[in-house]
PDB file of C-alpha atoms in Angstrom:
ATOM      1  CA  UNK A  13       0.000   0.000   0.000  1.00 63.00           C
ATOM      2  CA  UNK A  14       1.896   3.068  -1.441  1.00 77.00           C
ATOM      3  CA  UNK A  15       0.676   6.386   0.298  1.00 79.00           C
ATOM      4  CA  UNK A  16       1.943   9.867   0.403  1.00 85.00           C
ATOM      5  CA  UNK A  17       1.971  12.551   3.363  1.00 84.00           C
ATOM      6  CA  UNK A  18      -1.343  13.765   2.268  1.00 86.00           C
ATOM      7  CA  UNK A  19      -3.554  10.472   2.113  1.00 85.00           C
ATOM      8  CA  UNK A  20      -1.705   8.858   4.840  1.00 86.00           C
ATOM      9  CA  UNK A  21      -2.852  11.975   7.214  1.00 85.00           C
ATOM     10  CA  UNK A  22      -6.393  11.490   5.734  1.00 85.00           C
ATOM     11  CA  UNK A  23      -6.405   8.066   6.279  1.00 86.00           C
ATOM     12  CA  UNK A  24      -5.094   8.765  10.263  1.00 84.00           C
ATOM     13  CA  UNK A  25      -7.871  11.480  10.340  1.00 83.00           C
ATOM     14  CA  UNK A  26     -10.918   9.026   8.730  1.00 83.00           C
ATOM     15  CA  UNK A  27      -9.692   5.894  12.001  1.00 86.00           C
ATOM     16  CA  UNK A  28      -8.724   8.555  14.967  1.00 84.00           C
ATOM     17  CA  UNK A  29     -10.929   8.737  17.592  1.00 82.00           C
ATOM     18  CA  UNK A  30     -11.695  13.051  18.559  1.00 80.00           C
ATOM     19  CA  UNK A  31     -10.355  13.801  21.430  1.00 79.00           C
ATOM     20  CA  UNK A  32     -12.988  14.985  23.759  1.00 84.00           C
ATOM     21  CA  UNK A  33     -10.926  17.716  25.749  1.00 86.00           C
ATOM     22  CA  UNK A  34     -13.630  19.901  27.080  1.00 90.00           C
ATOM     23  CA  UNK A  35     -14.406  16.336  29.109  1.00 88.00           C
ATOM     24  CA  UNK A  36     -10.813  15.761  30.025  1.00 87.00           C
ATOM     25  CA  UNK A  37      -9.926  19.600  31.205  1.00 89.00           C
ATOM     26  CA  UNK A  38     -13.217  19.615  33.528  1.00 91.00           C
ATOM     27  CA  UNK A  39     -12.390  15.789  35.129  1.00 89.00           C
ATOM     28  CA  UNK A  40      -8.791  16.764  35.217  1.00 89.00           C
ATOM     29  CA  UNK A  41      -9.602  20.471  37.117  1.00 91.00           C
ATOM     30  CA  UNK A  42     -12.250  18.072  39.451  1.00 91.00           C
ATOM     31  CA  UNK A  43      -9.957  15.239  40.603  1.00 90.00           C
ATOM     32  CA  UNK A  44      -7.464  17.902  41.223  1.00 89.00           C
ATOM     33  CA  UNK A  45      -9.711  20.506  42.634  1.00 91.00           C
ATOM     34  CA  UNK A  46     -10.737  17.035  44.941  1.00 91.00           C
ATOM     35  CA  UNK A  47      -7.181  16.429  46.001  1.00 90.00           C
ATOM     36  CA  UNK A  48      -6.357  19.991  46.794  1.00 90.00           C
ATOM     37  CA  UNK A  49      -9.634  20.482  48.860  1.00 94.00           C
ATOM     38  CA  UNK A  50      -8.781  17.224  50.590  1.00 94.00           C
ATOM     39  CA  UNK A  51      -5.762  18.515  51.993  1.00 93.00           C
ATOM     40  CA  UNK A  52      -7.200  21.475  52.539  1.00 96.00           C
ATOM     41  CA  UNK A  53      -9.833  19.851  55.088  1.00 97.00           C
ATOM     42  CA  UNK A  54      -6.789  17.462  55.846  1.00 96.00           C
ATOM     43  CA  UNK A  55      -5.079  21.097  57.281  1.00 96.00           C
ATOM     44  CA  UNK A  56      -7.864  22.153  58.982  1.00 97.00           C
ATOM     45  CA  UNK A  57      -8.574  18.688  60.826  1.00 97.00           C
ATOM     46  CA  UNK A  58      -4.673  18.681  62.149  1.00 97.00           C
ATOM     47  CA  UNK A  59      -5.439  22.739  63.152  1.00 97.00           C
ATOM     48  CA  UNK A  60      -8.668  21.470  65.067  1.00 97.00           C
ATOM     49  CA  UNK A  61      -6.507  18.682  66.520  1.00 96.00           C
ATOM     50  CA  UNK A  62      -3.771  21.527  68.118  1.00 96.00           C
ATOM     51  CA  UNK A  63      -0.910  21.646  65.489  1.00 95.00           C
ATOM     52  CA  UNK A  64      -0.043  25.280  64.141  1.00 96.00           C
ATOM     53  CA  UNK A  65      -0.934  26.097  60.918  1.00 95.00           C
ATOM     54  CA  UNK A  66       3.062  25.416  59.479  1.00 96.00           C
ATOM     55  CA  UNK A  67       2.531  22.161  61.836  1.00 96.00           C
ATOM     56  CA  UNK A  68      -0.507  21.710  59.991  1.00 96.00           C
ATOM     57  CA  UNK A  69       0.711  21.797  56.588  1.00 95.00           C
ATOM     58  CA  UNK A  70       3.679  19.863  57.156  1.00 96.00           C
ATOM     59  CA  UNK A  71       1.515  17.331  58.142  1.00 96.00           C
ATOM     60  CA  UNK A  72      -0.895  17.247  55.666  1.00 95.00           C
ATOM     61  CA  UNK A  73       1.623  16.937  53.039  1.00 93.00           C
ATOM     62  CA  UNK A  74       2.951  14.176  54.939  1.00 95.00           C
ATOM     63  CA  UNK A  75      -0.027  12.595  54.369  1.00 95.00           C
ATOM     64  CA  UNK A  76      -0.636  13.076  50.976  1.00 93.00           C
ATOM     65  CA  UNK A  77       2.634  11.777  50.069  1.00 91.00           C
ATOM     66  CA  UNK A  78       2.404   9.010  51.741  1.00 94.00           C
ATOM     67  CA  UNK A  79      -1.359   7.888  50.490  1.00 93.00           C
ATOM     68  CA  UNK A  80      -0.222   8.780  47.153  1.00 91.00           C
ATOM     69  CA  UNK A  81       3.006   6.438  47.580  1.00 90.00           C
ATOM     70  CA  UNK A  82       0.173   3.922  49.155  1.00 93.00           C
ATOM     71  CA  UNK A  83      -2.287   4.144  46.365  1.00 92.00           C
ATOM     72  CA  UNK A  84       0.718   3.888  43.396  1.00 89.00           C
ATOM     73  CA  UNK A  85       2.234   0.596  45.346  1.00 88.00           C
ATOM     74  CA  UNK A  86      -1.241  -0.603  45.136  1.00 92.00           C
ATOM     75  CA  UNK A  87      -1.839  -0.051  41.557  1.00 88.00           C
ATOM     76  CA  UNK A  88      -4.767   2.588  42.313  1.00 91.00           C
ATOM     77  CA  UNK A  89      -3.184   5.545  41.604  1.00 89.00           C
ATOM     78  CA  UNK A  90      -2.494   4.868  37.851  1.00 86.00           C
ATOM     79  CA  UNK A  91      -6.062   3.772  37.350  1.00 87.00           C
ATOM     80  CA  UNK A  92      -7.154   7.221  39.058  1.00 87.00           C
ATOM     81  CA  UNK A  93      -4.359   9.010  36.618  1.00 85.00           C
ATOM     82  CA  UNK A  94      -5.677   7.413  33.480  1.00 84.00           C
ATOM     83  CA  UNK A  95      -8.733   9.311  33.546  1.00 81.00           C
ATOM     84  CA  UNK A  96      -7.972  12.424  35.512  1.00 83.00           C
ATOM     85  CA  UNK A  97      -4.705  13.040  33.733  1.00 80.00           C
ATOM     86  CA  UNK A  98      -3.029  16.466  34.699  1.00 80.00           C
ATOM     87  CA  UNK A  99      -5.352  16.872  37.557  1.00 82.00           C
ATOM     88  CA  UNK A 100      -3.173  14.030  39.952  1.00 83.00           C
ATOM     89  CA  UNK A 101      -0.197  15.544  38.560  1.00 76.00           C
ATOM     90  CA  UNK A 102      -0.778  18.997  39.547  1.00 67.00           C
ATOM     91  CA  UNK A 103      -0.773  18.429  43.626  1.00 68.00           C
ATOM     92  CA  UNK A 104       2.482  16.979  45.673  1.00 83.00           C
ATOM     93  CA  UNK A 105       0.523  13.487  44.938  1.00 85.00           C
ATOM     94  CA  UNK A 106       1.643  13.557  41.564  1.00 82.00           C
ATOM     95  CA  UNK A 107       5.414  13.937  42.058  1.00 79.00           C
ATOM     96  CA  UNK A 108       5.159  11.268  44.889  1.00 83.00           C
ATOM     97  CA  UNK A 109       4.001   9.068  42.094  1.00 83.00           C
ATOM     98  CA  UNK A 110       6.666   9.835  39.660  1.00 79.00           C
ATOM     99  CA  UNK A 111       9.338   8.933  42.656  1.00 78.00           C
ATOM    100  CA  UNK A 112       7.479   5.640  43.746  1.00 81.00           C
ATOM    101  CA  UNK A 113       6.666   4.165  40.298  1.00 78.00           C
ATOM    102  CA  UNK A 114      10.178   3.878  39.385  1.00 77.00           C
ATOM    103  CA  UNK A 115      10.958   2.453  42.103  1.00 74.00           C
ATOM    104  CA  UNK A 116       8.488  -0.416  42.175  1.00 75.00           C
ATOM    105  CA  UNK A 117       9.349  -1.310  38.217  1.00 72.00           C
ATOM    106  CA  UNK A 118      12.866  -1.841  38.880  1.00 71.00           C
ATOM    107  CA  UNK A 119      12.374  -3.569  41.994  1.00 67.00           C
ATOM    108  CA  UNK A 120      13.126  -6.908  40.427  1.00 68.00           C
ATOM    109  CA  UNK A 121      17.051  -5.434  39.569  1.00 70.00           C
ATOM    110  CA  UNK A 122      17.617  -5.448  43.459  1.00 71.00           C
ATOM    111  CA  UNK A 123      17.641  -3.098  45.932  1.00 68.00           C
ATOM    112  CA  UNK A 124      20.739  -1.070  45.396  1.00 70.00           C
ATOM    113  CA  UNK A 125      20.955  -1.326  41.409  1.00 68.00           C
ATOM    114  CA  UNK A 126      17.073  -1.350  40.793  1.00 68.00           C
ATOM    115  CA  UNK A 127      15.192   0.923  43.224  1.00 67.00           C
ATOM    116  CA  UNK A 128      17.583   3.015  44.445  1.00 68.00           C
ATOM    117  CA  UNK A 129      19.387   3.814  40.787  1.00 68.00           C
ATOM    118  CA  UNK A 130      16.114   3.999  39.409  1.00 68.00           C
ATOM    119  CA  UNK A 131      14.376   5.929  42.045  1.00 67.00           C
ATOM    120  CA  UNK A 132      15.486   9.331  40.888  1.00 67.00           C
ATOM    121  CA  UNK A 133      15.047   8.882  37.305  1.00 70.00           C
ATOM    122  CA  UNK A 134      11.774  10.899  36.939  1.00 66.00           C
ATOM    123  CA  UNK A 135      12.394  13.144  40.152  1.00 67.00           C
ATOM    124  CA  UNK A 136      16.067  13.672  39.894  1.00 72.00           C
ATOM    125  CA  UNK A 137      15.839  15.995  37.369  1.00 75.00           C
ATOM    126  CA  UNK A 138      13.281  17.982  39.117  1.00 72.00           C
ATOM    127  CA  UNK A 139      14.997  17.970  42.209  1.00 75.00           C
ATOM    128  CA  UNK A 140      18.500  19.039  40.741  1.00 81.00           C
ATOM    129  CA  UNK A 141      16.891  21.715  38.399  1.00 80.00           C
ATOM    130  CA  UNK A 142      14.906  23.185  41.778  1.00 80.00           C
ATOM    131  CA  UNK A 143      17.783  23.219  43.855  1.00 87.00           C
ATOM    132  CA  UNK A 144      20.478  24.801  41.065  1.00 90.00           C
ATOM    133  CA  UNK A 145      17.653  27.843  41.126  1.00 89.00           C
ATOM    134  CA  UNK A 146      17.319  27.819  44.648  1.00 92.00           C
ATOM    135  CA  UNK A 147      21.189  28.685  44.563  1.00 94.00           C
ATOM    136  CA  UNK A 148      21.497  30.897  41.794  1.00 94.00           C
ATOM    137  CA  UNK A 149      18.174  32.806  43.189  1.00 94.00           C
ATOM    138  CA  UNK A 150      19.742  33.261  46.976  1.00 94.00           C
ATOM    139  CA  UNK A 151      22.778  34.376  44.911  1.00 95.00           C
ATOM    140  CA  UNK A 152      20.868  36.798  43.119  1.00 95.00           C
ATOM    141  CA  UNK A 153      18.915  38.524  46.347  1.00 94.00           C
ATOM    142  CA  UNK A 154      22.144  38.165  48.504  1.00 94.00           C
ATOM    143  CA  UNK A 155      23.604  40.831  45.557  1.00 94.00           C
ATOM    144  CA  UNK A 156      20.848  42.682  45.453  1.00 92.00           C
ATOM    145  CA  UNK A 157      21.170  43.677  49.317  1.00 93.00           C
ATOM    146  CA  UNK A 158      25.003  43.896  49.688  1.00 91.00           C
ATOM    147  CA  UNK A 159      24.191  46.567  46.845  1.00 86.00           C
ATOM    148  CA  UNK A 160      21.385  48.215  49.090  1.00 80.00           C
TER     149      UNK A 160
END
């Protein structure tokens, strides 16, 4: 079957499914609206419990870390993903996910050479791109008041 650009794109066009974004944006600003307002009431429950409001918020995202870790190590976590897309990516739970999931697919390599090689591969990235700012920006505003 000889094709060029032009009737292979039609022919692409004719079997794609449309996407229906409208649907995806308003499940993906939901699940995420859902997870934010969760840890939002999970603040306010550790407040009404005694802890300060820093207190508060350290715990909370304690918590969603860890549920998110939970639900990824279950196998939840992806299901939930699949159909909210960016909205579980958005949060903290979403960058617990992309740490954990790593981690449990190279399990099977061992310990040293699987998880914790593999561990970072997603994160690690993240992590050394937010600290190298972190430096260059507390280089930046220590400059900016020696010159004050």
């Amino acid at each position: 079957m000889d094709m060029n650009n032009q009737e292979y794109s039609q022919y692409v066009n004719k079997r794609a499914k449309p996407s229906p974004i409208w649907k995806d944006m308003l499940w993906a600003f939901c699940v995420g609206g859902a997870i934010c307002a969760g840890g939002q009431g999970l603040a306010a429950l550790y407040q009404s419990l005694g802890a300060s409001k820093d207190d508060a918020g350290t715990w909370t995202s304690i918590t969603l870390i860890f549920l998110a870790s939970l639900l990824t190590g279950l196998g939840v976590f992806d299901n939930i993903a699949k159909h909210a897309g960016a909205g579980t990516l958005v949060p903290i739970t979403g960058f617990s996910n992309a740490m954990v999931s790593p981690a449990l697919e190279f399990k099977s390599e061992g310990f040293v050479t699987g998880t914790g090689a593999k561990l970072f591969t997603v994160a690690g990235p993240v992590l050394a791109y937010g600290i190298s700012a972190s430096v260059v920006y507390g280089v930046v505003l220590w400059l900016f008041q020696l010159a004050k």
